[in-house]
JSON list of C-alpha atoms in Angstrom, two decimals:
[
{"chain": "A", "resi": 50, "resn": "MET", "atom": "CA", "xyz": [-32.60, 49.49, 177.05]},
{"chain": "A", "resi": 51, "resn": "GLN", "atom": "CA", "xyz": [-34.98, 52.37, 175.70]},
{"chain": "A", "resi": 52, "resn": "PRO", "atom": "CA", "xyz": [-35.91, 54.73, 179.17]},
{"chain": "A", "resi": 53, "resn": "ARG", "atom": "CA", "xyz": [-39.51, 53.93, 178.85]},
{"chain": "A", "resi": 54, "resn": "ILE", "atom": "CA", "xyz": [-41.94, 53.10, 181.67]},
{"chain": "A", "resi": 55, "resn": "ASN", "atom": "CA", "xyz": [-45.67, 51.96, 181.26]},
{"chain": "A", "resi": 56, "resn": "VAL", "atom": "CA", "xyz": [-46.76, 50.49, 184.40]},
{"chain": "A", "resi": 57, "resn": "ILE", "atom": "CA", "xyz": [-45.96, 51.68, 187.85]},
{"chain": "A", "resi": 58, "resn": "THR", "atom": "CA", "xyz": [-46.89, 48.58, 190.34]},
{"chain": "A", "resi": 59, "resn": "ILE", "atom": "CA", "xyz": [-47.43, 49.24, 194.17]},
{"chain": "A", "resi": 60, "resn": "GLY", "atom": "CA", "xyz": [-47.92, 46.70, 196.62]},
{"chain": "A", "resi": 61, "resn": "GLY", "atom": "CA", "xyz": [-50.40, 46.62, 199.09]},
{"chain": "A", "resi": 62, "resn": "ASP", "atom": "CA", "xyz": [-52.18, 44.91, 201.88]},
{"chain": "A", "resi": 63, "resn": "ASP", "atom": "CA", "xyz": [-56.06, 45.18, 201.25]},
{"chain": "A", "resi": 64, "resn": "LEU", "atom": "CA", "xyz": [-56.69, 45.61, 197.41]},
{"chain": "A", "resi": 65, "resn": "GLU", "atom": "CA", "xyz": [-60.31, 46.91, 198.29]},
{"chain": "A", "resi": 66, "resn": "ARG", "atom": "CA", "xyz": [-58.81, 49.90, 200.26]},
{"chain": "A", "resi": 67, "resn": "SER", "atom": "CA", "xyz": [-56.85, 50.76, 197.85]},
{"chain": "A", "resi": 68, "resn": "LEU", "atom": "CA", "xyz": [-59.17, 50.34, 195.20]},
{"chain": "A", "resi": 69, "resn": "ARG", "atom": "CA", "xyz": [-61.72, 52.89, 197.14]},
{"chain": "A", "resi": 70, "resn": "PHE", "atom": "CA", "xyz": [-58.74, 55.14, 197.62]},
{"chain": "A", "resi": 71, "resn": "TYR", "atom": "CA", "xyz": [-57.17, 55.47, 194.05]},
{"chain": "A", "resi": 72, "resn": "ARG", "atom": "CA", "xyz": [-60.77, 55.46, 192.39]},
{"chain": "A", "resi": 73, "resn": "ASP", "atom": "CA", "xyz": [-63.33, 57.29, 194.68]},
{"chain": "A", "resi": 74, "resn": "GLY", "atom": "CA", "xyz": [-60.76, 59.34, 196.98]},
{"chain": "A", "resi": 75, "resn": "LEU", "atom": "CA", "xyz": [-58.49, 60.34, 194.05]},
{"chain": "A", "resi": 76, "resn": "GLU", "atom": "CA", "xyz": [-60.97, 59.62, 191.11]},
{"chain": "A", "resi": 77, "resn": "PHE", "atom": "CA", "xyz": [-58.47, 57.71, 188.87]},
{"chain": "A", "resi": 78, "resn": "GLN", "atom": "CA", "xyz": [-59.96, 55.87, 186.03]},
{"chain": "A", "resi": 79, "resn": "THR", "atom": "CA", "xyz": [-60.16, 52.00, 187.09]},
{"chain": "A", "resi": 80, "resn": "GLN", "atom": "CA", "xyz": [-62.43, 48.95, 185.46]},
{"chain": "A", "resi": 81, "resn": "GLY", "atom": "CA", "xyz": [-61.60, 47.49, 189.19]},
{"chain": "A", "resi": 82, "resn": "ILE", "atom": "CA", "xyz": [-59.96, 44.94, 190.65]},
{"chain": "A", "resi": 83, "resn": "ILE", "atom": "CA", "xyz": [-59.36, 41.92, 187.90]},
{"chain": "A", "resi": 84, "resn": "GLY", "atom": "CA", "xyz": [-57.97, 38.78, 187.60]},
{"chain": "A", "resi": 85, "resn": "THR", "atom": "CA", "xyz": [-59.61, 37.22, 190.85]},
{"chain": "A", "resi": 86, "resn": "GLU", "atom": "CA", "xyz": [-59.65, 33.94, 189.19]},
{"chain": "A", "resi": 87, "resn": "PHE", "atom": "CA", "xyz": [-55.92, 33.52, 189.92]},
{"chain": "A", "resi": 88, "resn": "GLU", "atom": "CA", "xyz": [-54.61, 32.40, 193.13]},
{"chain": "A", "resi": 89, "resn": "TYR", "atom": "CA", "xyz": [-52.19, 35.26, 192.93]},
{"chain": "A", "resi": 90, "resn": "GLY", "atom": "CA", "xyz": [-53.91, 37.58, 190.56]},
{"chain": "A", "resi": 91, "resn": "ALA", "atom": "CA", "xyz": [-55.99, 40.19, 191.51]},
{"chain": "A", "resi": 92, "resn": "VAL", "atom": "CA", "xyz": [-54.89, 43.56, 190.46]},
{"chain": "A", "resi": 93, "resn": "ALA", "atom": "CA", "xyz": [-56.39, 47.09, 189.44]},
{"chain": "A", "resi": 94, "resn": "PHE", "atom": "CA", "xyz": [-54.94, 49.16, 186.90]},
{"chain": "A", "resi": 95, "resn": "PHE", "atom": "CA", "xyz": [-55.49, 53.13, 187.17]},
{"chain": "A", "resi": 96, "resn": "ASP", "atom": "CA", "xyz": [-55.09, 55.05, 183.70]},
{"chain": "A", "resi": 97, "resn": "LEU", "atom": "CA", "xyz": [-52.54, 57.85, 184.24]},
{"chain": "A", "resi": 98, "resn": "GLN", "atom": "CA", "xyz": [-51.91, 59.57, 181.24]},
{"chain": "A", "resi": 99, "resn": "PRO", "atom": "CA", "xyz": [-51.49, 57.95, 177.56]},
{"chain": "A", "resi": 100, "resn": "GLY", "atom": "CA", "xyz": [-49.22, 55.23, 177.49]},
{"chain": "A", "resi": 101, "resn": "LEU", "atom": "CA", "xyz": [-48.65, 55.00, 181.39]},
{"chain": "A", "resi": 102, "resn": "LYS", "atom": "CA", "xyz": [-51.07, 53.36, 184.07]},
{"chain": "A", "resi": 103, "resn": "LEU", "atom": "CA", "xyz": [-50.74, 52.31, 187.64]},
{"chain": "A", "resi": 104, "resn": "ALA", "atom": "CA", "xyz": [-51.45, 49.47, 189.23]},
{"chain": "A", "resi": 105, "resn": "ILE", "atom": "CA", "xyz": [-52.38, 48.24, 192.77]},
{"chain": "A", "resi": 106, "resn": "TRP", "atom": "CA", "xyz": [-51.24, 44.41, 193.47]},
{"chain": "A", "resi": 107, "resn": "SER", "atom": "CA", "xyz": [-50.81, 42.61, 196.70]},
{"chain": "A", "resi": 108, "resn": "ARG", "atom": "CA", "xyz": [-47.28, 42.23, 198.40]},
{"chain": "A", "resi": 109, "resn": "LYS", "atom": "CA", "xyz": [-48.08, 38.88, 198.69]},
{"chain": "A", "resi": 110, "resn": "SER", "atom": "CA", "xyz": [-48.35, 38.48, 194.72]},
{"chain": "A", "resi": 111, "resn": "ILE", "atom": "CA", "xyz": [-45.48, 40.39, 194.09]},
{"chain": "A", "resi": 112, "resn": "SER", "atom": "CA", "xyz": [-43.73, 38.05, 196.40]},
{"chain": "A", "resi": 113, "resn": "HIS", "atom": "CA", "xyz": [-44.92, 35.29, 194.97]},
{"chain": "A", "resi": 114, "resn": "ASP", "atom": "CA", "xyz": [-44.16, 36.49, 191.31]},
{"chain": "A", "resi": 115, "resn": "SER", "atom": "CA", "xyz": [-40.70, 38.18, 191.80]},
{"chain": "A", "resi": 116, "resn": "GLY", "atom": "CA", "xyz": [-39.27, 34.99, 194.00]},
{"chain": "A", "resi": 117, "resn": "VAL", "atom": "CA", "xyz": [-38.41, 38.14, 196.62]},
{"chain": "A", "resi": 118, "resn": "PRO", "atom": "CA", "xyz": [-39.58, 37.24, 200.54]},
{"chain": "A", "resi": 119, "resn": "ILE", "atom": "CA", "xyz": [-41.48, 40.01, 201.65]},
{"chain": "A", "resi": 120, "resn": "GLY", "atom": "CA", "xyz": [-39.52, 42.34, 204.12]},
{"chain": "A", "resi": 121, "resn": "ASN", "atom": "CA", "xyz": [-39.95, 45.61, 206.04]},
{"chain": "A", "resi": 122, "resn": "SER", "atom": "CA", "xyz": [-40.86, 48.32, 203.85]},
{"chain": "A", "resi": 123, "resn": "SER", "atom": "CA", "xyz": [-40.57, 51.99, 204.34]},
{"chain": "A", "resi": 124, "resn": "PRO", "atom": "CA", "xyz": [-42.35, 55.12, 202.61]},
{"chain": "A", "resi": 125, "resn": "THR", "atom": "CA", "xyz": [-38.78, 56.90, 201.60]},
{"chain": "A", "resi": 126, "resn": "GLU", "atom": "CA", "xyz": [-37.98, 53.68, 199.42]},
{"chain": "A", "resi": 127, "resn": "PHE", "atom": "CA", "xyz": [-39.24, 56.03, 196.68]},
{"chain": "A", "resi": 128, "resn": "THR", "atom": "CA", "xyz": [-41.99, 58.70, 196.04]},
{"chain": "A", "resi": 129, "resn": "LEU", "atom": "CA", "xyz": [-44.42, 59.40, 193.37]},
{"chain": "A", "resi": 130, "resn": "GLY", "atom": "CA", "xyz": [-44.53, 62.83, 192.12]},
{"chain": "A", "resi": 131, "resn": "HIS", "atom": "CA", "xyz": [-47.58, 64.24, 190.51]},
{"chain": "A", "resi": 132, "resn": "ASN", "atom": "CA", "xyz": [-46.62, 67.84, 189.27]},
{"chain": "A", "resi": 133, "resn": "VAL", "atom": "CA", "xyz": [-49.37, 70.57, 188.78]},
{"chain": "A", "resi": 134, "resn": "SER", "atom": "CA", "xyz": [-49.87, 73.91, 187.46]},
{"chain": "A", "resi": 135, "resn": "SER", "atom": "CA", "xyz": [-50.05, 76.25, 190.14]},
{"chain": "A", "resi": 136, "resn": "LYS", "atom": "CA", "xyz": [-49.57, 76.66, 194.24]},
{"chain": "A", "resi": 137, "resn": "VAL", "atom": "CA", "xyz": [-53.36, 76.58, 194.28]},
{"chain": "A", "resi": 138, "resn": "GLU", "atom": "CA", "xyz": [-53.89, 73.28, 192.63]},
{"chain": "A", "resi": 139, "resn": "VAL", "atom": "CA", "xyz": [-51.30, 72.23, 195.00]},
{"chain": "A", "resi": 140, "resn": "ASP", "atom": "CA", "xyz": [-53.59, 73.02, 197.95]},
{"chain": "A", "resi": 141, "resn": "THR", "atom": "CA", "xyz": [-56.43, 71.88, 196.03]},
{"chain": "A", "resi": 142, "resn": "VAL", "atom": "CA", "xyz": [-54.94, 68.15, 195.10]},
{"chain": "A", "resi": 143, "resn": "MET", "atom": "CA", "xyz": [-53.94, 68.05, 199.00]},
{"chain": "A", "resi": 144, "resn": "GLU", "atom": "CA", "xyz": [-57.05, 68.75, 200.31]},
{"chain": "A", "resi": 145, "resn": "GLN", "atom": "CA", "xyz": [-58.51, 66.03, 198.23]},
{"chain": "A", "resi": 146, "resn": "VAL", "atom": "CA", "xyz": [-55.91, 63.35, 199.01]},
{"chain": "A", "resi": 147, "resn": "ARG", "atom": "CA", "xyz": [-57.13, 64.38, 202.96]},
{"chain": "A", "resi": 148, "resn": "ILE", "atom": "CA", "xyz": [-60.83, 63.71, 202.25]},
{"chain": "A", "resi": 149, "resn": "ALA", "atom": "CA", "xyz": [-60.21, 60.56, 200.66]},
{"chain": "A", "resi": 150, "resn": "GLY", "atom": "CA", "xyz": [-58.21, 59.57, 203.72]},
{"chain": "A", "resi": 151, "resn": "ALA", "atom": "CA", "xyz": [-54.47, 60.19, 202.96]},
{"chain": "A", "resi": 152, "resn": "ARG", "atom": "CA", "xyz": [-52.38, 60.84, 205.41]},
{"chain": "A", "resi": 153, "resn": "ILE", "atom": "CA", "xyz": [-50.66, 64.33, 205.27]},
{"chain": "A", "resi": 154, "resn": "VAL", "atom": "CA", "xyz": [-47.29, 63.41, 206.04]},
{"chain": "A", "resi": 155, "resn": "LYS", "atom": "CA", "xyz": [-46.07, 67.49, 205.42]},
{"chain": "A", "resi": 156, "resn": "PRO", "atom": "CA", "xyz": [-48.67, 69.72, 204.59]},
{"chain": "A", "resi": 157, "resn": "ALA", "atom": "CA", "xyz": [-47.91, 72.34, 201.48]},
{"chain": "A", "resi": 158, "resn": "HIS", "atom": "CA", "xyz": [-45.57, 74.99, 201.56]},
{"chain": "A", "resi": 159, "resn": "ASP", "atom": "CA", "xyz": [-42.63, 76.80, 199.82]},
{"chain": "A", "resi": 160, "resn": "THR", "atom": "CA", "xyz": [-39.63, 75.25, 198.94]},
{"chain": "A", "resi": 161, "resn": "PHE", "atom": "CA", "xyz": [-35.57, 75.96, 199.00]},
{"chain": "A", "resi": 162, "resn": "TRP", "atom": "CA", "xyz": [-35.56, 75.79, 195.50]},
{"chain": "A", "resi": 163, "resn": "GLY", "atom": "CA", "xyz": [-38.62, 77.82, 194.48]},
{"chain": "A", "resi": 164, "resn": "GLY", "atom": "CA", "xyz": [-41.49, 75.39, 193.71]},
{"chain": "A", "resi": 165, "resn": "TYR", "atom": "CA", "xyz": [-44.29, 74.58, 196.42]},
{"chain": "A", "resi": 166, "resn": "ALA", "atom": "CA", "xyz": [-44.80, 71.31, 197.63]},
{"chain": "A", "resi": 167, "resn": "GLY", "atom": "CA", "xyz": [-46.42, 68.59, 200.17]},
{"chain": "A", "resi": 168, "resn": "TYR", "atom": "CA", "xyz": [-46.81, 65.14, 200.99]},
{"chain": "A", "resi": 169, "resn": "PHE", "atom": "CA", "xyz": [-49.24, 62.56, 201.68]},
{"chain": "A", "resi": 170, "resn": "GLU", "atom": "CA", "xyz": [-48.97, 58.67, 202.22]},
{"chain": "A", "resi": 171, "resn": "ASP", "atom": "CA", "xyz": [-51.97, 56.08, 200.31]},
{"chain": "A", "resi": 172, "resn": "PRO", "atom": "CA", "xyz": [-53.72, 53.98, 202.72]},
{"chain": "A", "resi": 173, "resn": "ASP", "atom": "CA", "xyz": [-50.30, 51.38, 202.05]},
{"chain": "A", "resi": 174, "resn": "GLN", "atom": "CA", "xyz": [-47.61, 54.22, 203.19]},
{"chain": "A", "resi": 175, "resn": "HIS", "atom": "CA", "xyz": [-46.70, 55.14, 199.86]},
{"chain": "A", "resi": 176, "resn": "LEU", "atom": "CA", "xyz": [-45.50, 58.46, 199.79]},
{"chain": "A", "resi": 177, "resn": "TRP", "atom": "CA", "xyz": [-46.57, 60.93, 197.14]},
{"chain": "A", "resi": 178, "resn": "GLU", "atom": "CA", "xyz": [-45.48, 64.43, 196.55]},
{"chain": "A", "resi": 179, "resn": "ILE", "atom": "CA", "xyz": [-47.46, 67.34, 195.17]},
{"chain": "A", "resi": 180, "resn": "VAL", "atom": "CA", "xyz": [-45.51, 69.53, 193.45]},
{"chain": "A", "resi": 181, "resn": "TRP", "atom": "CA", "xyz": [-45.53, 73.00, 191.31]},
{"chain": "A", "resi": 182, "resn": "ASN", "atom": "CA", "xyz": [-42.34, 73.39, 190.04]},
{"chain": "A", "resi": 183, "resn": "PRO", "atom": "CA", "xyz": [-41.98, 76.74, 188.19]},
{"chain": "A", "resi": 184, "resn": "HIS", "atom": "CA", "xyz": [-38.93, 75.27, 186.30]},
{"chain": "A", "resi": 185, "resn": "LEU", "atom": "CA", "xyz": [-41.27, 72.16, 184.92]},
{"chain": "A", "resi": 186, "resn": "LEU", "atom": "CA", "xyz": [-44.10, 73.49, 184.06]},
{"chain": "A", "resi": 187, "resn": "VAL", "atom": "CA", "xyz": [-47.34, 71.04, 182.87]}
]
């Protein structure tokens, strides 16, 4: 298998709310919710970088499509990392997501490994890390 990811899909409980957060609050580019003509098809795709998209799809639809029952979720199951080029940019993005309605889980701070990072949860409690890593410059 070639290590290649083209779409990261996260489940949500309210697609309209998630759409507003990512499109309006974070200014991610999207065509909006598509596939509503299908019972389990409503989804929104956001352009991240060339060759990579973020999709939001209802948890119910993911369960139906995969055959896996909906279970308890935890924000610590995974994180989405957004690397930026400076400490100032970490602070700027953290303020943007706060204004957009994110819950700041851990304010930006100097890390033990020499970076600078903060965490927030989106409306469906997906955990994002905004990080400046001097060893992994963007």
